Coordinates of C-alpha atoms in Angstrom, one line a residue:
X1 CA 0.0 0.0 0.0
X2 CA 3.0 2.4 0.4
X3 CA 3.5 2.5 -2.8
X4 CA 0.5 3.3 -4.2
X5 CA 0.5 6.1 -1.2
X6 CA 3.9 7.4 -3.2
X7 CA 2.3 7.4 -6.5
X8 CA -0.7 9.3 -5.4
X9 CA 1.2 12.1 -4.0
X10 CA 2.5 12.7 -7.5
X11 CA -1.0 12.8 -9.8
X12 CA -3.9 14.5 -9.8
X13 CA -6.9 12.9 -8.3
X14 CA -10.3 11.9 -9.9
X15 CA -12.7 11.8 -7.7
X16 CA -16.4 11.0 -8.5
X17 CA -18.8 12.7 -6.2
X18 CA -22.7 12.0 -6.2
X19 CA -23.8 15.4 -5.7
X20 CA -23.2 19.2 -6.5
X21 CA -22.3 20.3 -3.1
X22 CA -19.6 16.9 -3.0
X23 CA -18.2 18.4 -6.6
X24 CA -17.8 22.2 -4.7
X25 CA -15.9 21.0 -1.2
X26 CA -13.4 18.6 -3.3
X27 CA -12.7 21.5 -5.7
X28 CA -11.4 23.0 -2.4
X29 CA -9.0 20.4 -2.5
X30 CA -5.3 20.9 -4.1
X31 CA -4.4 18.1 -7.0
X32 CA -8.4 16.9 -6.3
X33 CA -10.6 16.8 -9.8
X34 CA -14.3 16.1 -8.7
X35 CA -16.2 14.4 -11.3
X36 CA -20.3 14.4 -11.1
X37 CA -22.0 11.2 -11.2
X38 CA -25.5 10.0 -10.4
X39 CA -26.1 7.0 -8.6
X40 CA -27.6 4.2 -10.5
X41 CA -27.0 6.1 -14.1
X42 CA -24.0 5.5 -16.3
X43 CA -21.1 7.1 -15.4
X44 CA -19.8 10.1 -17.3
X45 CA -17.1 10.8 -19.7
X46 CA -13.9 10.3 -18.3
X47 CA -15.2 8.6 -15.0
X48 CA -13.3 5.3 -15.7
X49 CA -10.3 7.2 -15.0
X50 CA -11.0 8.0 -11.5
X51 CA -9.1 6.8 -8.6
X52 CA -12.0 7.6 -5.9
X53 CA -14.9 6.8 -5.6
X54 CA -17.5 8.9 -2.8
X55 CA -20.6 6.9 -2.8
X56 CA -23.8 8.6 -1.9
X57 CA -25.0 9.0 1.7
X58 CA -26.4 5.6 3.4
X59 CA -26.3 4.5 0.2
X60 CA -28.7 0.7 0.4
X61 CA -27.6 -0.8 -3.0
X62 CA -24.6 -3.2 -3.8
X63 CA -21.6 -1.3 -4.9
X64 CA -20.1 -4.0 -6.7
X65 CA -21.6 -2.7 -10.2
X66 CA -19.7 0.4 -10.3
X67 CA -16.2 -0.5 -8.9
X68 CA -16.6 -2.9 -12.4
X69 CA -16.5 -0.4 -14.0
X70 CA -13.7 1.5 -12.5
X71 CA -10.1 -0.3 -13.3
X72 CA -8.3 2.5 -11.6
X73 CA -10.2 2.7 -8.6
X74 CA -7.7 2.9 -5.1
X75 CA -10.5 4.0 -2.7
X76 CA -13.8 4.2 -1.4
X77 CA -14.1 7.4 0.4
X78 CA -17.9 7.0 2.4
X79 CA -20.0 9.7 3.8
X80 CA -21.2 7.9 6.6
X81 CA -19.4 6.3 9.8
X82 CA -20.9 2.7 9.2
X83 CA -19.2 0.9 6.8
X84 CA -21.0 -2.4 6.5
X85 CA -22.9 -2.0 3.0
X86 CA -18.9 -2.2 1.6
X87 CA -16.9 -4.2 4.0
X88 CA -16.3 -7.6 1.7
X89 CA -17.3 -6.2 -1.6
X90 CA -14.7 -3.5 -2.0
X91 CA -12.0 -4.9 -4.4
X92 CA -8.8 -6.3 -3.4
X93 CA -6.4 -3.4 -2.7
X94 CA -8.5 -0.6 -2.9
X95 CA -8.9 1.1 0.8
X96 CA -12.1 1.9 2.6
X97 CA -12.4 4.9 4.8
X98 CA -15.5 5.9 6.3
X99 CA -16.7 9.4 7.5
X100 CA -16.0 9.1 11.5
X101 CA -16.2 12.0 13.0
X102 CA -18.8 13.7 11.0
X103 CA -21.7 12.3 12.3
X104 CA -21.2 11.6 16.3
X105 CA -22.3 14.7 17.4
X106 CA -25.7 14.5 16.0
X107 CA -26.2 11.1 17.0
X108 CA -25.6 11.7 20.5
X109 CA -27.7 14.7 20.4
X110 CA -30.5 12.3 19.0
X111 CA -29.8 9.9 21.7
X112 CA -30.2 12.7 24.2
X113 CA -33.0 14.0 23.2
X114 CA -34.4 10.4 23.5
X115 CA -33.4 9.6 27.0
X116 CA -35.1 13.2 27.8
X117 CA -38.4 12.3 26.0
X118 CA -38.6 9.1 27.8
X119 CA -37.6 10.4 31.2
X120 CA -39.3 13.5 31.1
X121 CA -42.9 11.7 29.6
X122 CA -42.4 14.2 26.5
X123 CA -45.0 11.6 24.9
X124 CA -47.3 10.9 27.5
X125 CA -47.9 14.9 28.0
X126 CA -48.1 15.4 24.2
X127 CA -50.7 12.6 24.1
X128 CA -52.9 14.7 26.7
X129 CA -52.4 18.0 24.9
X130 CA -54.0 16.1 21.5
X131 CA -56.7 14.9 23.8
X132 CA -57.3 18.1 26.0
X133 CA -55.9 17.1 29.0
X134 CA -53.9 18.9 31.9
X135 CA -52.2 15.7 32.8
X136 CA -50.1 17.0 35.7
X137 CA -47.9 14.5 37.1
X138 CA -44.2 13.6 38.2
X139 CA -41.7 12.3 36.0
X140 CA -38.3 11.0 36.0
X141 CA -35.2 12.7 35.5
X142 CA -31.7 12.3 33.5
X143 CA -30.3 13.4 36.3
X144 CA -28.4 11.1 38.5
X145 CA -28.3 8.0 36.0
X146 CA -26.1 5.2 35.0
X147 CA -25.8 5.4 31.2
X148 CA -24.2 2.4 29.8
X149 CA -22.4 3.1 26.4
X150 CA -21.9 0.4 24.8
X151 CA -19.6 1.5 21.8
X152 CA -16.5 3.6 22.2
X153 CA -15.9 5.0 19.4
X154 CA -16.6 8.7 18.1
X155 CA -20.5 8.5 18.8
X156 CA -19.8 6.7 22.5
X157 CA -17.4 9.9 23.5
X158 CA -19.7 12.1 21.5
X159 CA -22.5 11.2 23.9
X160 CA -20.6 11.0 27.0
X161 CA -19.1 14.1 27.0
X162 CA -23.0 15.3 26.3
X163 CA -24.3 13.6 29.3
X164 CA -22.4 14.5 31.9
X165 CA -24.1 18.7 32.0
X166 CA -27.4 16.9 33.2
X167 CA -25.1 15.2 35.8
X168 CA -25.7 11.6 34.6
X169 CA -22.5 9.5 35.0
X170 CA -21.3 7.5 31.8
X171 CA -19.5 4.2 31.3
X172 CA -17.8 3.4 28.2
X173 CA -17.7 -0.4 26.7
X174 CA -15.6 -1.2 24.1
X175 CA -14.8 -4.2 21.9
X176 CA -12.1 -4.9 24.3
X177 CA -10.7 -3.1 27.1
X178 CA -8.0 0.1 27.6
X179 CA -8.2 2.7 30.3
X180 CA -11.5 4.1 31.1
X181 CA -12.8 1.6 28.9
X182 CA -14.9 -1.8 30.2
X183 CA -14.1 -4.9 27.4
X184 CA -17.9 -6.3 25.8
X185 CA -16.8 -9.5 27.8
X186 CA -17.6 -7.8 31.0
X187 CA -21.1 -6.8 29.7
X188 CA -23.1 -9.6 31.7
X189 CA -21.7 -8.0 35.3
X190 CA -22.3 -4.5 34.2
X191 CA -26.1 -4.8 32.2
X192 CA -27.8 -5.3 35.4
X193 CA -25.6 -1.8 37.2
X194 CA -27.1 0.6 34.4
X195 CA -30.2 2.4 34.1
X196 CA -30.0 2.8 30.3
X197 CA -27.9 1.4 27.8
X198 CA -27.0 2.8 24.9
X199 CA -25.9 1.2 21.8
X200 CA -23.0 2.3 19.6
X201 CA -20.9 -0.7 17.9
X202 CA -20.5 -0.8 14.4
X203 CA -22.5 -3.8 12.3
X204 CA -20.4 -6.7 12.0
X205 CA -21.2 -10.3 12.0
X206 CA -19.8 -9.9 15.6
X207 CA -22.3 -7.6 16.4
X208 CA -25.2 -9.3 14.8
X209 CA -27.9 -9.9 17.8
X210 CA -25.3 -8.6 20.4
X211 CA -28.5 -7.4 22.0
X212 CA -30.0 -10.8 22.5
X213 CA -32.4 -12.1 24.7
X214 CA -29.3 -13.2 27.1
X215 CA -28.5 -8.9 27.1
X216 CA -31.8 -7.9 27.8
X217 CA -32.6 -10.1 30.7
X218 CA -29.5 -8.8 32.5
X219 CA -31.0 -5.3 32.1
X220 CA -31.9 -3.6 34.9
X221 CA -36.0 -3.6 35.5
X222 CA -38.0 -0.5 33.9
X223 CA -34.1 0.3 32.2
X224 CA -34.3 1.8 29.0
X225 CA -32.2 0.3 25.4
X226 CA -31.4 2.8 23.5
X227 CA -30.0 1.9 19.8
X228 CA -28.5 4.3 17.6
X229 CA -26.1 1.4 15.9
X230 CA -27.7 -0.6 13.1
X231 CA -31.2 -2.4 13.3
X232 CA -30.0 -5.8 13.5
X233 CA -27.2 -5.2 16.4
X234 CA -30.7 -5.9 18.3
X235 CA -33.0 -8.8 18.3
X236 CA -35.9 -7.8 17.3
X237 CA -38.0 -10.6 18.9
X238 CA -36.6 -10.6 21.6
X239 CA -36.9 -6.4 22.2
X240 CA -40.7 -6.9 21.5
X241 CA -40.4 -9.4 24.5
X242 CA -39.2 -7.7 27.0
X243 CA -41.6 -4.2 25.6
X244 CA -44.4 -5.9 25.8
X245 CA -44.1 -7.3 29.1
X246 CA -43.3 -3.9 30.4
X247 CA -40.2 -4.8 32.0
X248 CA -37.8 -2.6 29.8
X249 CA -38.4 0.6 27.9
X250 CA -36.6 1.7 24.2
X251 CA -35.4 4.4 21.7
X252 CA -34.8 3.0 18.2
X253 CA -33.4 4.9 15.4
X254 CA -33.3 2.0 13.8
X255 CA -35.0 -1.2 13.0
X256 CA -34.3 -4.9 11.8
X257 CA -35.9 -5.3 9.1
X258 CA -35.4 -1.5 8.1
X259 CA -37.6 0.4 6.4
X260 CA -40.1 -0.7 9.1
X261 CA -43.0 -2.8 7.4
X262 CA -46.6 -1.1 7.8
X263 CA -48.1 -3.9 9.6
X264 CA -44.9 -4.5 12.4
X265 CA -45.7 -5.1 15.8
X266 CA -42.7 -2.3 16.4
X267 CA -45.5 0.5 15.5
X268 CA -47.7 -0.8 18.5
X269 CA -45.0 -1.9 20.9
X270 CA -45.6 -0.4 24.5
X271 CA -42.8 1.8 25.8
X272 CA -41.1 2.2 22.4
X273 CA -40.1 5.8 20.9
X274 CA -39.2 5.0 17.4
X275 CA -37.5 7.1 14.6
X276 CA -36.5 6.7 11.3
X277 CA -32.9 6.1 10.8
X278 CA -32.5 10.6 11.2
X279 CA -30.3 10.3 14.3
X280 CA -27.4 12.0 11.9
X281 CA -29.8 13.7 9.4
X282 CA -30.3 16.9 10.5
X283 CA -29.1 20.4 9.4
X284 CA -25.5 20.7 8.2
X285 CA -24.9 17.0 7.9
X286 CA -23.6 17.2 4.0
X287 CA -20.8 19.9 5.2
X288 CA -19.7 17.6 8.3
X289 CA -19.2 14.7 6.4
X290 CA -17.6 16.1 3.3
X291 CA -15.3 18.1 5.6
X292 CA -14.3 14.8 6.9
X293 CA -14.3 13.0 3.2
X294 CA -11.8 16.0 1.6
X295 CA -9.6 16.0 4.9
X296 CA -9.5 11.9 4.5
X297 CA -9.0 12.0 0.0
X298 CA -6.1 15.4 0.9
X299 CA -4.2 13.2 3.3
X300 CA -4.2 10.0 1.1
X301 CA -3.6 12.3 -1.8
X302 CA -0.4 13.3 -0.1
X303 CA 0.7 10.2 0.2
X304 CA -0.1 9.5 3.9
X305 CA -2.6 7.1 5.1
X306 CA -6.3 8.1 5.5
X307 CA -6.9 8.2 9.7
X308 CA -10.7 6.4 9.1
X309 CA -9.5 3.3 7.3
X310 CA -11.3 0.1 7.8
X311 CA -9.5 -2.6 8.4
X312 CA -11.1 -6.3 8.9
X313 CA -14.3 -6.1 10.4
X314 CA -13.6 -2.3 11.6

């Protein structure tokens, strides 16, 4: 890989970008030539020739069609922090770099905003304002609880550092341990400690069901899941379980399968606020994650090693 590193530093780089505003940031970009392409069209003159390919946001569809028809592809530069649509399909010796760090602070804002909904019965009082009711009553409070972040990564300091104004303490698990960081093998002893736990992994075959019905039943009782990952990091079945008992509550931003069918039993579940998939989409989200995407393609375009590579799994 050095030595395609070397070589790069020396050329100009085609880049294919799938939007306008993609084609205006690399053209910021010294030695960068953005070239315009639309997803799921053929690509334009002169795009065989690129060396980079940006594919569109949270793209769904399999990439494998148009790296055939780019011989001189070297890497995939994404725009979002999950790389699992790519990981195994990307061709041999071509890098993968994803967009971390673009879109951890809206997350945790997202998963923020859900704990307060749920703690603060946001939903039970807007239910009583639709029906004409002055439903005064207690509620809980963020303050003083034990998040569990289960991902420690961009999104899990993202959110801890936003937790700990409302004075809620936060523990951060990662795939294995390091200082101030619990390993996931120590997840059975700490589940039951927590009164919500957050999930941030990234979707792997490892991380397939990692909230199982095992995980949920070492939850604390009336603790709250909230998942901000990827739908199937959590079984499904087993979620609707535990919901419909009443024992645990939920936040999902996302859902296995995903989009949610009309007839789910998600839509009814009790306990359950559900939204869909717009934990990063919100205002400004294009600039943060081609900032991140022209300061990866500059720094592999001079020859040094993009900082988000995947490598493996993640």
């Amino acid at each position: 890989m050095n030595d395609i590193l070397t070589y790069f530093a020396l050329v100009t780089l085609t880049v294919l970008v799938p939007d306008d505003f993609g084609v205006q940031a690399l053209s910021q970009v010294d030695g960068v030539r953005p070239v315009r392409y639309v997803p799921g069209e053929p690509l334009p003159s002169g795009a065989r020739d690129a060396e980079v390919l940006i594919p569109r946001f949270l793209a769904g569809t399999d990439p494998r069609e148009v790296f055939a028809q780019l011989p001189n592809l070297k890497l995939v530069q994404l725009l979002s922090a999950g790389a699992e649509n790519f990981i195994g399909k990307v061709p041999d010796g071509v890098l993968l770099s994803t967009c971390r760090g673009a879109h951890g602070g809206s997350t945790a804002e997202w998963a923020i905003g859900a704990l307060l909904a749920i703690y603060r019965d946001f939903l039970v009082f807007e239910r009583a304002r639709a029906e004409g009711r002055w439903d005064y009553h207690l509620t809980d409070t963020l303050q003083d609880k034990k998040v569990l972040i289960v991902g420690a990564g961009d999104l899990g300091e993202q959110l801890k550092r936003r937790l700990e104004p409302f004075d809620a303490t936060a523990t951060l698990v990662g795939r294995t341990a390091r200082d101030g960081v619990h390993g996931q093998d120590e997840l059975p002893s700490l589940l039951p400690e927590f009164d919500a736990v957050v999930v941030f992994v990234p979707m792997t075959e490892e991380t397939r069901h990692l909230v199982d019905a095992k995980f949920l039943a070492a939850m604390k009782d009336n603790a709250i899941l909230v998942n901000g990952a990827r739908g199937p990091v959590v079984d499904t079945d087993a979620l609707l379980a535990e919901l419909n008992s009443g024992r645990l509550r939920a936040a999902l931003d996302v859902t296995d399968p995903e989009p949610l069918p009309a007839d789910h039993p998600l839509w009814t579940a009790p306990g359950l606020l559900l939204t869909p998939h717009v934990a990063g989409s919100c205002t400004g989200h294009t600039q943060r994650a081609y900032a991140i995407a022209a300061s990866e393609i500059s720094r592999y375009g001079a020859g040094e090693r993009p900082r988000n590579l995947v490598n493996g799994l993640y």
